[in-house]
């Protein structure tokens, strides 16, 4: 036990005293911020405007255009231009010519024989000279459908008031019978927090798991391993390394929380906004749609079961870390000295990646059977439970999941230790997956 | 009393018998040679003595007690393939390894300082291992092995990769430790060193003991009664009558004295032959010759 303590201390101190640890710790939040900014920029990229000419050869919409016009996309991605009838051939020729610098990228044609009342209308075609993205196609379809629909209503002599009434949206209010807190917008708030927790567990399993793996590999490559295990048991060495790296991870997390808190403290007065008074401002302002959504989100964020989250998140975090940590240690021992045989990583990486997919699904369908089983199987439960924790769960579900996780962790550690102690002394030959399995089962 | 006893040790790997009913004794305070060709099973044996591996059957006794975890503190081991943590500083590294052997922080510090001074390397105690030259890190490696004052020291190819100066330094230390009562198991394939250093040996081949005993006794046991005589003058043929001549150069002859009725009788034949004998000695087999012969014999 004392020796394990000495090993933990070394693993911890050597990592924490390296400048690279502090650089990574300080820069990671910045990197995370950059990642978010970059993802927003990338996802909103390709919002170059598409100019669509609208050729109404039927003449059905002349009055309509005069009265209502045709609204462009709010984000400026699509602009409509209603063509006078005599300009249609000219624009068509222009579009079909392969020249650059076109004024329009597409043309919508309402054919001369178009009839509002006829259900077997020829379709309205849109021909493009530059490819139109999926989102823009959807937007154009919606706008044109809306236009035809309103025109049909006008043709049926339905008044503006009646139209407004017909168009009024119906809201279905969902309320949970299990949890009175789960009301409008709860899912969204839970999904955001769930995603953050699932991702935090996923990333740390990989990040610190790899750290353990590299550490073990270093001992093998350095050839210090034989000296070490003539003094301590391989199991002590392995578990000492896992706990030491785990402590490094916890330190990093605590530092990040402190850092984020400090940044919030420093930056908030400059901007005049903090999350807390954002909500009071929002409720005061009312009206505006964006503020409404923000208010609903903040109100729901406050309703999440924080007791459950605070108690269980660290348990699943540690459970996942230890479960995979021991497997990564065994892998590090089995890997060649030059760190080849990355393929051995697949059997370990696969369940972690699958658990992320399950977690994504769980955010949309918290009560799905996929989520249920995913939250019980120890290989996926840490990440899946990360996504499920913002929803109140029955106690037996949590108890069963935790019991299985602890059982799974003990099992993987036991198996990993058997593989580790054999593999760590193997030099100069490639270790096959078959051999790993034999060591895991037979112990040698 | 025997310091270390191996009794009927067997160890099987997946499809290979690395140790086959091996028994030998290592006398207290001796430098003991563990010899054998590559792949003979030396490293497996050493790993079992250092409790890195465990025998399938048989037992290992240290000072008469079955080997257990508490004994790791009494054993120092320098493997053939050795290394250190590159990023650690010399002083911290030595303290760490000593503490893993069970020394208190204070004792570890005292011993570390003692050895750093002894090897005159206190100036680089705060350097990282990766900054050291190969010779320097070999010194650190040796210190790490002996730091916790083991009474059984196992050195696997201790001189491999060592420069002549460090070789000499380490050899002197090995002898000094032996004088202080430390038992040393010395595994090597450089057999000329065995003759200089070891008092007893065991020879292993293909997982089996094929020869063991005291170096001097073994040489006597396997001697072939070959004598080398240096002389001046011309040798009359009668002098070598009935002798098997191995080589005959001007002034030097090597003969096999089958009758072996004492070396004096042989010497007398040469003295009587009217030549000036200025050197006469029996050629005993070297350990290397014994080694090769025994290995070949067992392979047939």
XYZ file of C-alpha atoms in Angstrom:
744
model
C 0.000 0.000 0.000
C 2.819 2.384 0.928
C 4.613 1.584 -2.294
C 1.465 2.266 -4.316
C 1.333 5.640 -2.589
C 4.933 6.358 -3.605
C 4.101 5.434 -7.210
C 0.979 7.622 -7.226
C 3.007 10.532 -5.882
C 5.658 10.164 -8.578
C 3.143 9.864 -11.391
C 1.345 12.920 -10.105
C 4.323 15.132 -9.291
C 6.311 14.464 -12.459
C 3.302 15.401 -14.582
C 2.106 18.385 -12.604
C 5.563 19.938 -12.361
C 6.124 19.912 -16.102
C 5.618 23.278 -17.807
C 3.581 21.541 -20.510
C 0.928 20.660 -17.903
C 0.417 24.318 -17.012
C 0.476 25.457 -20.612
C -2.138 22.855 -21.535
C -4.274 23.685 -18.508
C -4.233 27.399 -19.208
C -4.669 27.104 -22.943
C -7.351 24.409 -23.006
C -10.271 26.744 -22.145
C -8.983 29.089 -24.815
C -8.772 26.225 -27.270
C -12.290 25.164 -26.333
C -13.529 28.689 -26.975
C -11.757 28.728 -30.333
C -13.352 25.391 -31.150
C -16.824 26.766 -30.485
C -16.143 29.913 -32.507
C -14.673 27.844 -35.323
C -17.613 25.436 -35.358
C -20.069 28.340 -35.516
C -18.109 29.928 -38.355
C -17.838 26.650 -40.242
C -21.503 25.725 -39.858
C -22.659 29.166 -40.954
C -20.246 29.214 -43.869
C -21.660 29.207 -47.424
C -24.111 31.914 -46.685
C -23.205 33.637 -49.875
C -26.477 34.965 -51.266
C -28.352 33.044 -53.901
C -30.387 35.230 -56.204
C -33.461 33.485 -57.533
C -35.445 34.931 -60.443
C -39.149 34.253 -60.295
C -40.847 33.924 -63.672
C -44.618 33.857 -63.391
C -45.843 32.968 -66.859
C -49.358 32.195 -65.608
C -50.014 35.767 -64.469
C -51.802 34.345 -61.423
C -49.553 36.081 -58.953
C -49.306 39.585 -60.427
C -51.604 41.147 -57.836
C -50.205 39.039 -55.089
C -46.689 40.312 -55.736
C -47.892 43.872 -55.836
C -49.704 43.469 -52.527
C -47.393 41.225 -50.523
C -44.150 40.875 -52.467
C -41.976 37.845 -51.732
C -39.814 38.114 -48.631
C -36.120 37.237 -48.870
C -34.472 34.996 -46.315
C -33.912 36.824 -43.042
C -30.200 35.885 -43.017
C -29.801 37.158 -46.587
C -28.979 33.721 -47.974
C -31.759 33.785 -50.576
C -33.042 36.789 -52.528
C -36.076 36.633 -54.772
C -36.440 38.801 -57.857
C -39.817 38.853 -59.581
C -39.244 39.189 -63.319
C -41.378 41.148 -65.700
C -42.777 38.761 -68.267
C -40.850 40.219 -71.222
C -37.520 39.740 -69.451
C -37.990 35.996 -68.901
C -36.336 34.760 -72.153
C -33.403 37.106 -71.652
C -32.756 35.894 -68.108
C -33.123 32.272 -69.199
C -30.525 32.709 -71.912
C -28.225 34.446 -69.488
C -28.536 31.592 -66.996
C -27.937 28.933 -69.611
C -24.840 30.658 -70.974
C -21.838 29.451 -69.052
C -20.525 32.930 -68.348
C -19.496 33.977 -64.878
C -20.758 36.893 -62.884
C -24.411 36.094 -63.282
C -26.984 38.266 -61.670
C -29.163 35.240 -60.880
C -28.155 31.739 -59.884
C -31.544 30.110 -60.421
C -34.924 30.651 -62.021
C -38.330 29.514 -60.747
C -40.952 29.103 -63.426
C -44.673 29.085 -62.825
C -45.921 27.666 -66.159
C -48.629 29.416 -68.227
C -51.063 26.554 -67.685
C -50.773 26.675 -63.896
C -54.198 26.427 -62.228
C -54.719 27.167 -58.561
C -57.803 24.968 -58.195
C -56.485 22.000 -60.174
C -54.913 19.364 -57.913
C -52.944 17.937 -60.826
C -50.972 21.055 -61.533
C -47.740 20.818 -63.395
C -45.030 21.228 -60.833
C -43.247 24.500 -60.322
C -39.675 24.036 -61.512
C -36.530 25.708 -60.290
C -33.554 25.500 -62.596
C -30.205 26.458 -61.239
C -26.872 27.356 -62.757
C -25.066 27.093 -59.438
C -25.750 24.350 -56.927
C -28.125 25.336 -54.169
C -27.547 23.900 -50.686
C -30.080 21.721 -48.906
C -31.099 24.447 -46.465
C -31.691 26.936 -49.263
C -33.731 24.433 -51.273
C -35.911 23.853 -48.235
C -36.297 27.586 -47.688
C -37.276 28.190 -51.339
C -39.784 25.309 -51.266
C -41.357 26.659 -48.054
C -41.637 30.203 -49.420
C -43.197 29.138 -52.713
C -45.639 26.740 -50.983
C -46.633 29.539 -48.615
C -47.122 31.861 -51.565
C -49.344 29.383 -53.475
C -51.284 28.589 -50.321
C -52.063 32.259 -49.624
C -52.924 32.833 -53.248
C -55.338 29.898 -53.086
C -56.947 31.375 -49.985
C -57.359 34.699 -51.758
C -58.916 32.899 -54.713
C -61.360 31.252 -52.313
C -62.307 34.672 -50.955
C -60.975 33.997 -47.504
C -60.482 37.279 -45.695
C -57.259 38.395 -44.081
C -58.700 37.816 -40.612
C -59.797 34.339 -41.555
C -56.388 33.699 -43.038
C -54.702 34.843 -39.866
C -56.946 32.543 -37.877
C -56.246 29.609 -40.180
C -52.542 30.226 -39.981
C -52.416 30.550 -36.230
C -50.100 27.933 -34.776
C -51.298 25.437 -32.261
C -49.075 24.813 -29.291
C -49.100 21.423 -27.616
C -47.874 21.684 -24.057
C -46.030 18.622 -22.847
C -45.926 17.883 -19.153
C -44.241 14.980 -17.480
C -46.250 12.865 -15.049
C -43.017 11.675 -13.419
C -41.423 15.032 -12.891
C -43.402 18.250 -12.560
C -40.301 20.254 -13.483
C -40.212 18.835 -16.989
C -42.129 21.382 -18.963
C -41.594 23.553 -21.981
C -37.929 23.842 -22.894
C -36.753 21.369 -20.255
C -35.513 18.922 -22.897
C -33.351 21.572 -24.507
C -31.765 22.626 -21.217
C -31.235 19.002 -20.205
C -29.737 18.203 -23.592
C -27.199 21.026 -23.338
C -26.034 20.038 -19.862
C -26.183 16.343 -20.774
C -24.083 16.907 -23.864
C -21.484 18.830 -21.875
C -21.227 16.082 -19.265
C -21.175 13.236 -21.776
C -18.478 15.029 -23.751
C -16.445 15.796 -20.632
C -16.454 12.095 -19.706
C -15.753 10.985 -23.266
C -12.869 13.378 -23.797
C -11.268 12.676 -20.453
C -11.471 8.896 -20.933
C -9.575 9.291 -24.184
C -7.207 12.032 -23.084
C -6.157 10.580 -19.741
C -6.458 7.014 -21.022
C -3.888 7.833 -23.674
C -1.755 9.487 -21.006
C -1.756 6.232 -19.020
C -0.999 4.238 -22.142
C 1.959 6.441 -23.060
C 3.254 6.272 -19.496
C 3.231 2.478 -19.511
C 4.792 2.416 -22.950
C 7.529 4.746 -21.736
C 8.388 2.374 -18.897
C 8.533 -0.519 -21.309
C 10.583 1.308 -23.922
C 12.923 2.769 -21.295
C 13.513 -0.688 -19.937
C 12.999 0.590 -16.436
C 10.097 -1.774 -16.019
C 12.183 -4.743 -14.977
C 13.853 -2.778 -12.201
C 10.478 -1.506 -11.035
C 8.706 -4.829 -10.908
C 11.565 -6.432 -9.026
C 10.614 -3.948 -6.273
C 6.833 -3.728 -6.566
C 4.055 -5.903 -7.927
C 2.942 -5.136 -11.500
C -0.547 -4.515 -10.169
C 0.724 -1.857 -7.760
C 2.576 -0.182 -10.572
C -0.429 -0.235 -12.883
C -2.957 0.957 -10.339
C -0.510 3.575 -9.043
C -0.158 4.987 -12.512
C -3.921 5.009 -13.121
C -4.642 6.783 -9.837
C -1.739 9.201 -10.347
C -2.960 10.190 -13.801
C -6.524 10.355 -12.456
C -5.326 12.822 -9.826
C -3.676 14.877 -12.573
C -7.015 14.911 -14.406
C -8.917 16.004 -11.309
C -6.377 18.756 -10.661
C -6.806 19.941 -14.209
C -10.605 19.948 -13.851
C -10.493 21.882 -10.598
C -8.104 24.390 -12.175
C -10.426 24.806 -15.144
C -13.426 25.420 -12.924
C -11.463 28.004 -10.947
C -10.203 29.525 -14.178
C -13.662 29.781 -15.705
C -14.963 31.268 -12.468
C -12.164 33.854 -12.444
C -12.669 34.717 -16.103
C -16.376 35.148 -15.483
C -15.582 37.341 -12.499
C -13.175 39.509 -14.487
C -14.931 39.637 -17.828
C -18.506 39.976 -16.572
C -18.198 43.513 -15.108
C -16.530 44.649 -18.349
C -19.437 43.417 -20.416
C -21.990 44.416 -17.817
C -23.588 41.028 -18.030
C -23.420 37.879 -15.989
C -25.454 34.766 -16.416
C -27.344 35.529 -13.210
C -28.614 38.974 -14.076
C -29.097 37.972 -17.664
C -32.156 36.059 -16.542
C -33.639 38.983 -14.604
C -33.016 41.267 -17.559
C -34.624 38.778 -19.862
C -37.728 38.366 -17.752
C -38.006 42.145 -17.490
C -37.727 42.731 -21.202
C -40.204 40.071 -22.355
C -41.699 40.247 -25.812
C -38.699 39.646 -28.017
C -38.490 36.049 -29.250
C -34.754 35.567 -28.611
C -35.024 36.860 -25.073
C -37.972 34.556 -24.532
C -35.992 31.510 -25.616
C -33.056 32.545 -23.453
C -35.352 33.043 -20.515
C -36.976 29.642 -20.945
C -33.528 28.040 -21.200
C -32.249 29.764 -18.068
C -35.380 28.956 -16.114
C -35.096 25.323 -17.118
C -31.378 25.213 -16.382
C -32.237 26.210 -12.836
C -34.723 23.331 -12.611
C -32.275 20.531 -13.434
C -31.719 17.944 -10.675
C -28.387 19.296 -9.482
C -28.294 17.026 -6.439
C -28.343 13.992 -8.715
C -25.826 15.570 -11.068
C -23.357 16.624 -8.377
C -23.401 13.237 -6.643
C -23.446 11.000 -9.707
C -21.361 12.860 -12.286
C -18.078 12.356 -10.371
C -18.967 8.690 -9.821
C -19.534 8.033 -13.505
C -16.538 10.156 -14.401
C -14.264 8.101 -12.126
C -15.959 4.816 -12.992
C -15.425 5.384 -16.710
C -11.895 6.584 -16.126
C -10.887 3.530 -14.098
C -12.686 1.078 -16.345
C -10.947 2.305 -19.439
C -7.772 3.427 -17.658
C -6.827 -0.140 -16.791
C -7.533 -1.263 -20.360
C -5.365 1.514 -21.736
C -2.608 0.474 -19.318
C -2.782 -3.106 -20.588
C -2.699 -1.799 -24.121
C 0.374 0.330 -23.409
C 2.095 -2.788 -22.081
C 1.177 -4.776 -25.165
C 2.147 -2.177 -27.718
C 5.433 -2.495 -29.513
C 8.345 -0.428 -28.334
C 7.999 1.899 -31.266
C 4.328 2.413 -30.431
C 3.086 0.635 -33.528
C 0.138 -1.741 -33.459
C -2.332 1.088 -33.117
C -4.882 -1.417 -34.371
C -4.957 -2.938 -30.887
C -6.674 0.274 -29.837
C -9.762 -0.411 -31.931
C -11.473 -2.844 -29.552
C -11.134 -0.263 -26.778
C -11.970 2.869 -28.762
C -15.037 1.380 -30.399
C -17.284 1.127 -27.316
C -16.275 4.651 -26.259
C -17.236 6.063 -29.649
C -20.454 4.017 -29.753
C -21.371 5.385 -26.341
C -21.166 8.910 -27.763
C -23.649 7.989 -30.493
C -25.968 6.501 -27.900
C -25.595 9.667 -25.796
C -26.561 11.802 -28.821
C -29.664 9.674 -29.299
C -30.489 9.783 -25.599
C -30.648 13.573 -25.700
C -33.489 13.276 -28.203
C -35.140 10.185 -26.683
C -34.277 10.041 -22.989
C -36.559 7.081 -22.305
C -35.542 4.944 -25.286
C -34.586 1.324 -24.708
C -31.267 2.080 -26.424
C -30.540 4.668 -23.764
C -31.669 2.301 -21.027
C -29.369 -0.517 -22.056
C -26.601 1.897 -22.892
C -26.829 3.275 -19.379
C -26.486 -0.190 -17.863
C -23.648 -1.701 -19.907
C -20.458 -0.639 -18.088
C -18.563 0.093 -21.304
C -21.082 2.700 -22.417
C -22.745 3.744 -19.166
C -20.325 6.521 -18.111
C -20.903 8.571 -21.272
C -24.579 7.639 -21.690
C -25.331 8.405 -18.045
C -23.576 11.737 -18.510
C -26.278 12.557 -21.038
C -29.085 11.096 -18.877
C -28.209 12.708 -15.555
C -30.160 15.959 -16.222
C -33.310 13.825 -16.293
C -34.630 12.516 -13.002
C -34.059 8.781 -12.989
C -35.620 6.055 -10.837
C -33.324 5.051 -7.981
C -33.179 1.401 -9.041
C -31.951 2.425 -12.485
C -29.093 4.408 -10.970
C -28.302 1.677 -8.443
C -28.229 -1.040 -11.092
C -26.141 1.045 -13.458
C -23.618 1.924 -10.730
C -23.418 -1.660 -9.501
C -22.724 -2.873 -13.026
C -20.166 -0.128 -13.559
C -18.298 -1.053 -10.385
C -18.465 -4.720 -11.342
C -17.251 -3.884 -14.832
C -14.418 -1.793 -13.470
C -13.258 -4.604 -11.167
C -13.436 -7.071 -14.038
C -11.510 -4.955 -16.537
C -8.881 -4.118 -13.922
C -8.473 -7.804 -13.113
C -8.186 -8.759 -16.774
C -5.977 -5.797 -17.605
C -3.615 -6.669 -14.748
C -3.193 -10.190 -16.142
C -2.431 -8.893 -19.599
C -0.236 -6.123 -18.235
C 2.077 -8.292 -16.145
C 2.757 -10.635 -19.068
C 2.887 -8.108 -21.878
C 5.120 -5.627 -20.078
C 8.074 -8.045 -20.235
C 7.603 -9.023 -23.871
C 10.197 -7.500 -26.098
C 11.024 -7.782 -29.728
C 7.885 -9.458 -30.956
C 4.556 -8.188 -32.112
C 1.774 -9.173 -29.793
C -1.371 -10.367 -31.496
C -4.889 -9.823 -30.301
C -5.194 -13.582 -29.910
C -2.309 -13.607 -27.445
C -3.850 -10.752 -25.503
C -7.036 -12.757 -25.177
C -5.111 -15.813 -24.030
C -3.294 -13.820 -21.348
C -6.563 -12.263 -20.263
C -8.252 -15.632 -19.901
C -5.434 -17.986 -18.928
C -3.246 -15.419 -17.211
C -0.096 -16.251 -19.186
C 25.545 -21.816 4.680
C 23.919 -21.330 1.323
C 22.535 -17.911 0.782
C 20.251 -18.830 -2.074
C 18.939 -22.247 -2.982
C 16.959 -23.193 -6.031
C 15.243 -26.527 -5.722
C 13.679 -28.326 -8.663
C 12.572 -25.140 -10.357
C 10.489 -25.573 -13.501
C 8.868 -22.891 -15.586
C 6.936 -23.418 -18.765
C 5.883 -20.731 -21.171
C 3.122 -21.244 -23.658
C 4.990 -23.892 -25.647
C 8.518 -23.720 -24.362
C 10.190 -25.101 -21.250
C 12.379 -22.248 -19.970
C 13.475 -23.977 -16.774
C 13.517 -27.744 -16.422
C 13.981 -29.011 -12.875
C 16.811 -26.640 -12.047
C 18.587 -26.911 -8.709
C 21.688 -25.126 -7.480
C 23.042 -23.375 -4.446
C 24.718 -20.014 -4.155
C 27.171 -19.835 -1.235
C 27.035 -16.863 1.125
C 29.294 -13.943 0.246
C 30.532 -15.415 -3.024
C 30.552 -14.045 -6.526
C 28.572 -16.632 -8.390
C 28.519 -16.981 -12.156
C 25.269 -17.844 -13.895
C 26.324 -18.851 -17.375
C 24.691 -20.066 -20.501
C 24.272 -19.351 -24.178
C 21.591 -16.966 -25.397
C 18.116 -18.306 -24.771
C 19.336 -20.824 -22.186
C 16.886 -19.584 -19.586
C 19.176 -17.344 -17.511
C 16.869 -14.339 -17.573
C 13.866 -16.476 -16.661
C 15.784 -17.840 -13.669
C 16.821 -14.360 -12.585
C 13.272 -13.115 -12.967
C 12.088 -15.900 -10.705
C 14.716 -15.043 -8.086
C 13.645 -11.387 -8.241
C 9.960 -12.406 -8.022
C 9.100 -10.889 -11.368
C 8.019 -14.353 -12.478
C 6.953 -17.329 -10.434
C 8.046 -20.930 -10.954
C 5.433 -23.495 -11.903
C 7.014 -25.905 -9.472
C 9.960 -26.084 -7.093
C 11.022 -23.604 -4.475
C 13.521 -20.829 -3.985
C 14.990 -20.261 -0.538
C 16.765 -17.137 0.629
C 18.814 -17.804 3.782
C 16.715 -20.921 4.252
C 13.334 -19.151 4.028
C 10.974 -19.551 1.095
C 11.238 -16.433 -1.041
C 8.471 -13.933 -0.327
C 7.595 -10.282 -0.962
C 9.467 -9.132 2.148
C 12.681 -10.327 0.549
C 12.559 -7.830 -2.305
C 14.278 -5.323 -0.040
C 17.230 -7.683 0.402
C 17.709 -8.150 -3.336
C 19.307 -5.736 -5.758
C 18.816 -6.372 -9.442
C 20.445 -4.823 -12.456
C 18.835 -6.262 -15.584
C 20.673 -6.603 -18.861
C 18.251 -4.277 -20.597
C 18.151 -1.355 -18.255
C 16.874 2.153 -18.286
C 15.676 5.043 -16.217
C 12.951 7.649 -16.472
C 14.427 10.173 -18.881
C 12.633 13.193 -17.482
C 13.498 12.585 -13.848
C 16.393 14.214 -12.062
C 19.231 11.966 -10.859
C 18.695 12.655 -7.156
C 14.899 12.278 -7.280
C 15.203 9.140 -9.331
C 17.555 7.446 -6.894
C 15.331 8.397 -3.968
C 12.296 7.028 -5.798
C 13.855 3.651 -6.568
C 15.247 3.335 -3.046
C 11.839 4.082 -1.548
C 10.198 1.491 -3.768
C 12.642 -0.971 -2.207
C 11.232 0.003 1.166
C 13.716 2.589 2.456
C 12.361 5.531 4.403
C 12.723 8.942 2.796
C 15.509 9.791 5.236
C 17.489 6.593 4.720
C 17.070 6.936 0.977
C 18.506 10.455 1.113
C 21.467 9.370 3.266
C 22.324 6.463 0.958
C 21.872 8.521 -2.191
C 24.250 11.191 -0.949
C 26.750 8.563 0.173
C 26.883 6.923 -3.251
C 26.836 10.164 -5.218
C 29.886 11.259 -3.255
C 31.551 7.874 -3.580
C 31.215 7.981 -7.374
C 32.104 11.666 -7.356
C 28.982 12.704 -9.231
C 27.307 15.097 -6.800
C 27.631 17.864 -9.374
C 25.062 16.281 -11.624
C 22.544 15.171 -9.062
C 20.038 17.771 -10.273
C 20.435 16.963 -13.938
C 17.737 15.108 -15.798
C 18.603 11.562 -16.845
C 18.223 12.518 -20.512
C 21.020 15.078 -20.104
C 23.516 12.436 -18.973
C 26.033 10.636 -21.120
C 25.713 6.874 -21.391
C 28.562 6.282 -18.975
C 27.027 8.644 -16.443
C 23.639 6.981 -16.547
C 25.309 3.596 -16.127
C 26.797 4.829 -12.873
C 23.389 6.021 -11.752
C 21.975 2.639 -12.725
C 24.527 0.832 -10.616
C 23.909 3.099 -7.638
C 20.179 2.429 -7.952
C 20.895 -1.288 -7.714
C 22.995 -1.166 -4.553
C 21.457 1.842 -2.810
C 19.254 -0.143 -0.441
C 22.174 -2.308 0.748
C 20.963 -5.612 -0.622
C 22.623 -8.778 0.678
C 21.933 -10.490 -2.647
C 22.952 -8.646 -5.765
C 21.969 -9.931 -9.191
C 23.820 -8.442 -12.124
C 22.755 -9.468 -15.596
C 25.538 -8.654 -18.058
C 26.737 -5.781 -15.845
C 29.570 -4.797 -18.157
C 27.666 -4.756 -21.409
C 27.903 -1.336 -22.962
C 30.284 -0.089 -20.289
C 33.409 1.814 -21.255
C 36.710 0.439 -19.846
C 36.907 3.054 -17.098
C 33.409 2.413 -15.836
C 33.951 -1.332 -16.215
C 36.907 -1.123 -13.893
C 35.020 1.061 -11.425
C 32.047 -1.288 -11.308
C 34.258 -4.359 -11.039
C 36.061 -2.822 -8.085
C 32.709 -2.066 -6.459
C 31.492 -5.605 -7.038
C 34.592 -6.977 -5.352
C 34.256 -4.517 -2.487
C 30.616 -5.436 -1.931
C 31.510 -9.106 -1.986
C 34.157 -8.525 0.668
C 31.497 -6.873 2.802
C 29.506 -10.093 2.704
C 27.159 -9.393 -0.169
C 26.374 -12.407 -2.323
C 26.565 -11.621 -5.990
C 25.025 -13.508 -8.877
C 26.762 -12.535 -12.012
C 25.215 -13.481 -15.304
C 27.287 -13.069 -18.410
C 28.461 -14.568 -21.608
C 31.887 -12.871 -21.368
C 33.578 -15.869 -19.894
C 37.062 -14.468 -19.418
C 35.540 -12.183 -16.784
C 33.990 -15.142 -15.034
C 37.388 -16.655 -14.475
C 38.695 -13.430 -12.998
C 35.733 -12.689 -10.803
C 33.658 -15.742 -9.931
C 34.451 -18.420 -7.406
C 31.506 -20.673 -8.275
C 29.464 -21.132 -11.411
C 26.426 -22.851 -12.774
C 26.116 -23.530 -16.476
C 22.629 -23.616 -17.965
C 21.628 -24.783 -21.415
C 18.116 -25.170 -22.791
C 16.574 -24.789 -19.377
C 18.767 -27.440 -17.741
C 21.807 -27.316 -15.468
C 24.659 -28.975 -17.304
C 27.538 -28.109 -15.006
C 28.019 -26.521 -11.628
C 30.633 -26.118 -8.950
C 33.727 -24.265 -7.851
C 35.721 -22.780 -10.703
C 39.073 -24.221 -9.529
C 37.608 -27.644 -8.833
C 35.879 -27.745 -12.210
C 39.085 -26.883 -13.985
C 40.858 -29.687 -12.184
C 38.006 -32.056 -12.837
C 37.968 -31.470 -16.535
C 41.689 -31.077 -17.115
C 43.177 -33.181 -19.904
C 46.759 -33.461 -18.622
C 48.147 -31.104 -21.193
C 51.438 -29.449 -20.423
C 53.268 -26.592 -22.042
C 57.049 -26.458 -21.909
C 59.303 -23.588 -23.047
C 62.956 -24.416 -23.535
C 66.186 -23.543 -25.332
C 68.322 -26.075 -27.147
C 67.477 -28.964 -29.414
C 65.060 -31.580 -28.230
C 66.140 -35.173 -28.825
C 63.347 -37.434 -30.096
C 63.709 -39.752 -27.100
C 62.426 -36.978 -24.848
C 58.982 -37.046 -26.365
C 58.764 -40.770 -26.856
C 55.327 -42.058 -25.862
C 53.916 -38.558 -25.536
C 51.097 -37.197 -27.617
C 52.377 -33.966 -29.117
C 49.709 -31.315 -29.457
C 51.913 -28.590 -30.954
C 55.613 -28.319 -31.437
C 57.233 -24.982 -32.282
C 60.909 -24.092 -31.973
C 61.452 -23.571 -28.248
C 57.916 -24.554 -27.243
C 56.077 -27.825 -27.054
C 52.614 -28.777 -25.870
C 52.095 -32.392 -24.948
C 49.421 -34.614 -23.560
C 50.733 -36.715 -20.680
C 48.416 -39.684 -20.835
C 50.275 -41.751 -18.227
C 49.915 -38.904 -15.788
C 52.191 -40.310 -13.170
C 52.798 -36.832 -11.827
C 54.065 -33.702 -13.498
C 57.519 -34.081 -11.920
C 58.117 -37.205 -13.934
C 57.293 -35.377 -17.140
C 59.513 -32.468 -16.211
C 62.350 -34.863 -15.442
C 62.152 -36.276 -18.994
C 62.808 -32.829 -20.386
C 65.550 -32.018 -17.896
C 67.232 -35.290 -18.802
C 66.951 -34.481 -22.527
C 69.582 -31.833 -22.062
C 67.574 -28.759 -22.922
C 67.179 -25.614 -20.836
C 63.604 -25.588 -19.531
C 62.616 -22.102 -18.468
C 58.849 -22.503 -18.240
C 56.722 -25.520 -17.432
C 53.030 -25.472 -16.721
C 49.880 -27.506 -16.896
C 47.264 -26.096 -19.257
C 43.912 -26.195 -17.474
C 40.788 -25.769 -19.551
C 39.410 -22.240 -19.585
C 35.811 -21.744 -18.545
C 35.119 -20.876 -22.145
C 36.470 -24.247 -23.298
C 34.488 -26.051 -20.633
C 31.422 -24.106 -21.616
C 31.670 -24.874 -25.313
C 32.513 -28.490 -24.721
C 29.665 -29.045 -22.296
C 27.135 -27.256 -24.447
C 28.172 -29.270 -27.501
C 28.161 -32.508 -25.546
C 24.647 -31.858 -24.297
C 23.400 -30.930 -27.699
C 24.572 -34.254 -29.064
